């Protein structure tokens, strides 16, 4: 159906509102039910009489859309709640990028520097407005939820398309850091993982972001026509078994999308933000560092500018830090789970781009497919656990630490009594760190958990507070009546008594307390 | 509770500037399935008596209403009055004062159009105009159109009638509020966000307005109005909570003279809850409880 286009000019107030109302209503009646679009490019002012006309149009035509609203008129519409009730689009300033320095060219568009402190990201497609608005919205959400990110502060028109305006970041991407400072790879990986963990620990209000699981399920279901039935069924059931999660994932987390500005680490390119289990993120990260370059190792050089070997080394460091383990076996296990999801995404993408008709692409798809089949045979779940968490050492975070420990104890069927003893001992140690390690300042504590073949549970607490050996404390005299005992010391005493081994060491500026319980 | 959302406490009949007679209003209220309604003519209450006389059991609950145009140094206000005793001299007094002012203005305007502008309108037409229950600008405007001086009513009002200088006489809000209350009625501020119709009053400005009117005895606000956005409604519900004011809902139906549907009170919108302060109002005007 053709839109009914109406143009409003000058001022609308009680002197001309009735006439305008009649005019608009006559147009609407003439063409039954077609969507009405009101262009306000040249409207300078609207009074309440004018607002009431809009309201009437909206009532008879619920899809009413208002475009090119000047900021003065927009302010009135916003203040009175009209922007909430009808589709209102602001007028966009036009910016010329002719002769401006090109800072970067990406798949979706080009970034220009338009003056000393401003860059615009101009999108290639003419209908980019929706994408831009989506990205602004999710970036704002991420910022509200505490993630460090750059937010575009305006949208402008560049030629026939749209662009986001950003403050110029005096920042370097992690890709550039890796190339420029290869000897700082450990530090770079550490910061990269710190931000990743922050993203994954961010809880997103319901309905604000799309679900990663749904996307993965889509990709899995796409594979129906390209895989043997039994393998296909296993794949779908593996994806289905991943629980929904309200935690954030970035969706395109690689070293070009993480920036260092001064000593602040920033996350950019937020349009893929979603919620879901972290395995989905690891899958896409695997693709960025490995998957896309498995067949042709030069690919990563073209995309990131560092070689396959560097990419692999960095990825394994990241995975090791993220999972809190040095065990190659454990790292390999989680990587394999990620690869399953990574491969189906790449295979689908390549097939959709006509990859089956190109000899080389077809070879690549076959290679991914073979890897996928092998992985499916040896994998029974896409879920994994992280063996280490780092939290701010505060009493409020005790709950989180205990939930982390409980999760692991449940997995190994720890007997109830041992589990309670471990829980009490962990509480004692963590509260000690929270109260004394950094006082009166604040700092973090790391808690690591291992289950050995013995079977035994080993929990390690690490903090960078003042050197302090809680075990050196004299055991309290428990033969005294309760009110005569000195406060403190009792918890540590109980910990030593119930655990099978407790050791303390101070190493490289860290207090390390390790306790072991045979279960 | 949801059933009672068939409420329209703000309508005009031919007794003021609506196009439906009071009898037609009753018929339409029934047809629209309203449970509770009021007739609120400008400065006039005889329409209410006409409806009351023909009510039969099973009809929607009817509440006496009126809308006074008021003004003071700070601005203009439309004050609704509900559930007053129509025989009370207090309410009749306000109506009489409102009518007097209106008649003075009508006489001045007619005089201006005929004697100053020299429009030739037959004397009997002017007499008929002045004998209307509430002669207003639109009526005079229609005459100017009829005798070929203006293209349409709006042009007649803008280019002829509004040029007339009328005396600065008006009903003060405290006078209307006091009259309504002494007649046992409930004074309520009509379409608060739009002021007397053409303004946009929100935030602190609204707060100041309400504080003053409350000091005069205002008891309620029309938080639900056909032409309010959700934000306007929310704001008025919040003010009502803050100052313990009754909440009413009304369309401002004028028949063919305004494009507003009878019963359109903003309450059907999904974002609304049924506020406690409206329930209090309904309980009060239903007397027997429900």
XYZ file of C-alpha atoms in Angstrom, chain A residues 66 68 145 180 182 236 265 302 320 344 354 367 396 412 442-443 456 475 488:
19
model
C 6.619 11.237 11.867
C 12.558 14.732 9.962
C 25.322 -2.208 32.945
C 53.808 -3.691 18.312
C 54.885 -9.038 21.243
C 20.780 -30.386 17.648
C 40.379 -1.115 28.174
C 44.828 -10.503 6.175
C 43.983 -20.853 29.903
C 28.602 -24.991 12.101
C 27.962 -20.226 -2.517
C 37.724 -30.103 6.117
C 29.095 -9.360 50.068
C 31.869 -34.530 41.793
C 39.956 -2.619 48.434
C 41.378 -5.372 46.272
C 40.232 -34.766 46.758
C 45.336 -22.125 68.206
C 39.166 -14.825 66.352
